[in-house]
Amino acid sequence: MIFLPTTLLALASCALLPTALASSPWGHPTSNRNSTIHNPILPGFHPDPSCIFIPDGVHAQTFLCASSSFNAFPGIPLHASVDLQNWKLIGHVLNRPSQLPRLAETNRSTSGIWAPTLRYHDKTFWLVTTLVDDDRPKEDSSRWDNVIFKAKDPWDPMSWSKAVHFEFEGYDTEPFWDADGKTYINGAHAWQVGPAIQQAEVNLETGEVGEWKTIWNGTGGMAPEGPHIYRRDGWYYLLAAEGGTGVDHMVTMARSRSVHGPFEANPANPVLTNANTTSLFQTVGHADLFADASGNYWGVALSTRSGPSYLNYPMGRETVLTPVSWPSGSDFPIWSPISGTTSSWPLPNPSPKNKKIPDGPMSGPYITEDDHTTTFSNKPGLPAHFTHWRFPNPLHYAVSPPEKKGTLKLNPSKLNLTGLENGNYAGAQGQSFVGRRQQDTLFRYAIDIDFVPEKEGDEAGVSVFLTQNHHLDLGVVLLPAGSATTSTESTFPGHNSSSTEEKGGLVPHVRFRGISYIPVPEPVVVALPEYWVGGSLTLEIKAINFTHYAFSVGPAGRRSEMQTVVTASNAAVSWGFTGTILGVYCTSNGRRENGVGAPVYVRKWVYEGEGQFRD
Ligand SMILES: *[C@@H]1O[C@H](CO)[C@@H](O)[C@H](O)[C@H]1NC(C)=O
Ligand SMILES: *[C@@H]1O[C@H](CO)[C@@H](O)[C@H](O)[C@H]1NC(C)=O
Ligand SMILES: *[C@@H]1O[C@H](CO)[C@@H](O)[C@H](O)[C@H]1NC(C)=O
Ligand SMILES: *[C@@H]1O[C@H](CO)[C@@H](O)[C@H](O)[C@H]1NC(C)=O
Ligand SMILES: *[C@@H]1O[C@H](CO)[C@@H](O)[C@H](O)[C@H]1NC(C)=O
Ligand SMILES: *[C@@H]1O[C@H](CO)[C@@H](O)[C@H](O)[C@H]1NC(C)=O
Ligand SMILES: *[C@@H]1O[C@H](CO)[C@@H](O)[C@H](O)[C@H]1NC(C)=O
């Protein structure tokens, strides 16, 4: 593994590679100013990328990418860049419950928003995607809720329309405009006709669709999906993902003289895969393709930094970039393989006046920026990159409440992060949880909290949250005296809890608890040292290496007194379709009505990247 601190990477990405070649084997003018791409471009939970280059209008010369978000809300994040290197969150397509109320009811962590396709056509931005209810049988047509959003200005959250629904028993849907004025949706279909890429004519304004027809069956890989059609030199090029979203994932292409096919497969398929390699970057697939202002093509795909063992990948599927050679008049494009650092022709070099990505009302930070939000008083709302699981209950959150200015307050939800017994549902009541994506292999996430639990089961803490069935939590919880699994003296040298425990009754404890399909450490329960009771505490999660997190606690502002309660493997949160979110929760563990009980106040919130593994 190569570990580069972020600051060095910033320098490295500007390095010029000396070369004297006149032209590349692909006919591109090579430059003696090749650039270096550092992957992933969107680290952390940003799967199924779909990206465009905006040639005109107020956002001319900007690249814009959408990614899928499953049950996370706000959903469908949008990241913009002018140079393909620096990416900034500019908002979310799904930014208010009224656009798609059904996200409140999705069951299962693999449900929610699947792969979106972002397109710009005739001065309008379109986003087509599927809200999937993955616990419903495949024969149930209500499993697939296909939707269309549109906006005049993606930077303005209110500009994004409500969902327009259309009938399709499948997923990975995209709009395509043909030269003759007809509009189609292409999508992936999983069962009635066998796995296939299908197409129907559509009215994007009303959602009315024509008859669905299979246009390609893929090259024989499992689950042909993620179709994108591009028109070029009189051909229709069809790009697809095959092999499933695990280590066999790959990108294949085919072309036809007609939008309806028949499509002939590229003899050089797959055009992009890291299957059967030892690369850190695995599961490469689900790609999209776009050209910059100079006519250079670029591909984006999802990838998992797991290595071939595919056991430790808490950040899940991330977005990666690669140069694609597609000179005019050539047959199929040639994709450079995905790696942590790739030499490419020059990255777009925006003119000085276009160098900055404009902020919108809901813009967040650059993707590589840390959180140093020390108070919650500067802005009325939460930072744009803060994320909930399904819609938040607005009554459960307050920024800088009158009783404790400068803090973030969470009222407890009845349900904990696991939710109901099946672990899949939280319903419209929601779970009091807000976090931000893990975006660095190594990081430190720490919050200072004030929390005075009142009744048994009252709990607040920090979590590495992947799904309702996969999360590792370190919290403060009120439990009967004598509940500890380990003594205060041994966990916190120099401290004990004798006087609080002698009183009997309920005692605040520090508890680590994990849940996963993959083995997790046994719960650790320790009575809080008596001198810490009633004071502010720091709860910290640190990725100490490629495979492990350390969970620590101590009195706020006294870092030397922090003690690690447990180290846990991140394999427990390496699973499925999502990526880890680091955040704060507050719950009564099912013992009180929703919203009733002791709130937690977050005084300080820090996330610092401490290193990316790229090799
Ligand atoms: C999700 O599961 C819950 C509990 O099993 C059930 O009540 C609810 O109807 C389900 N929701 C949907 C949208 O299927
Ligand atoms: C796809 O496969 C099905 C089932 O094998 C076959 O009936 C159909 O003709 C094929 N479609 C195309 C476009 O190749
Ligand atoms: C990976 O190797 C296996 C076994 O040789 C082979 O079946 C598969 O097609 C390969 N996958 C790709 C995408 O090359
Ligand atoms: C410059 O980038 C192109 C595109 O990736 C590549 O084909 C070429 O080999 C690179 N040149 C050098 C000297 O690395
Ligand atoms: C607990 O700590 C206090 C303060 O350090 C000390 O006075 C007391 O003796 C300790 N009690 C036990 C049972 O160790
Ligand atoms: C990471 O740290 C843990 C705990 O110290 C250790 O058990 C594990 O072997 C380390 N893993 C690596 C890849 O260094
Ligand atoms: C979550 O809360 C339920 C009660 O609603 C409780 O049975 C369960 O033990 C809790 N579990 C976890 C891991 O949070």
PDB file of C-alpha atoms and ligand atoms in Angstrom, residues 414-421 459 468 471 473 511 513-516 585 587-591, ligand 7:
ATOM      1  CA  LYS A 414     -37.891   5.551  19.491  1.00  0.00           C
ATOM      2  CA  LEU A 415     -36.010   3.302  17.094  1.00  0.00           C
ATOM      3  CA  ASN A 416     -32.270   2.825  17.296  1.00  0.00           C
ATOM      4  CA  LEU A 417     -30.057   2.544  14.208  1.00  0.00           C
ATOM      5  CA  THR A 418     -31.122  -1.057  13.690  1.00  0.00           C
ATOM      6  CA  GLY A 419     -34.776  -0.118  13.727  1.00  0.00           C
ATOM      7  CA  LEU A 420     -37.471  -2.734  13.891  1.00  0.00           C
ATOM      8  CA  GLU A 421     -36.718  -6.392  14.434  1.00  0.00           C
ATOM      9  CA  GLU A 459     -28.548   6.363  24.520  1.00  0.00           C
ATOM     10  CA  GLN A 468     -29.400  -0.812   9.547  1.00  0.00           C
ATOM     11  CA  HIS A 471     -23.179  -0.545  12.106  1.00  0.00           C
ATOM     12  CA  ASP A 473     -21.657   2.165  17.682  1.00  0.00           C
ATOM     13  CA  ARG A 511     -21.144   0.876  25.440  1.00  0.00           C
ATOM     14  CA  ARG A 513     -22.088  -2.517  20.226  1.00  0.00           C
ATOM     15  CA  GLY A 514     -21.871  -3.737  16.668  1.00  0.00           C
ATOM     16  CA  ILE A 515     -24.248  -5.503  14.374  1.00  0.00           C
ATOM     17  CA  SER A 516     -23.373  -7.108  11.052  1.00  0.00           C
ATOM     18  CA  TYR A 585     -27.381   9.095  16.949  1.00  0.00           C
ATOM     19  CA  THR A 587     -32.412   6.870  20.811  1.00  0.00           C
ATOM     20  CA  SER A 588     -34.487   5.416  23.639  1.00  0.00           C
ATOM     21  CA  ASN A 589     -33.967   1.913  22.206  1.00  0.00           C
ATOM     22  CA  GLY A 590     -37.674   1.366  21.765  1.00  0.00           C
ATOM     23  CA  ARG A 591     -38.551   2.271  25.372  1.00  0.00           C
TER      24      ARG A 591
HETATM   25  C1  LIG B   7     -32.427  -1.681  18.962  1.00  0.00           C
HETATM   26  O1  LIG B   7     -33.688  -1.457  19.593  1.00  0.00           O
HETATM   27  C2  LIG B   7     -34.488  -2.611  19.778  1.00  0.00           C
HETATM   28  C3  LIG B   7     -35.816  -2.207  20.342  1.00  0.00           C
HETATM   29  O2  LIG B   7     -36.499  -1.346  19.447  1.00  0.00           O
HETATM   30  C4  LIG B   7     -33.756  -3.588  20.662  1.00  0.00           C
HETATM   31  O3  LIG B   7     -34.501  -4.771  20.756  1.00  0.00           O
HETATM   32  C5  LIG B   7     -32.398  -3.909  20.059  1.00  0.00           C
HETATM   33  O4  LIG B   7     -31.651  -4.686  20.963  1.00  0.00           O
HETATM   34  C6  LIG B   7     -31.602  -2.684  19.754  1.00  0.00           C
HETATM   35  N1  LIG B   7     -30.406  -3.177  19.082  1.00  0.00           N
HETATM   36  C7  LIG B   7     -29.397  -2.530  18.529  1.00  0.00           C
HETATM   37  C8  LIG B   7     -28.235  -3.300  18.020  1.00  0.00           C
HETATM   38  O5  LIG B   7     -29.368  -1.354  18.371  1.00  0.00           O
END
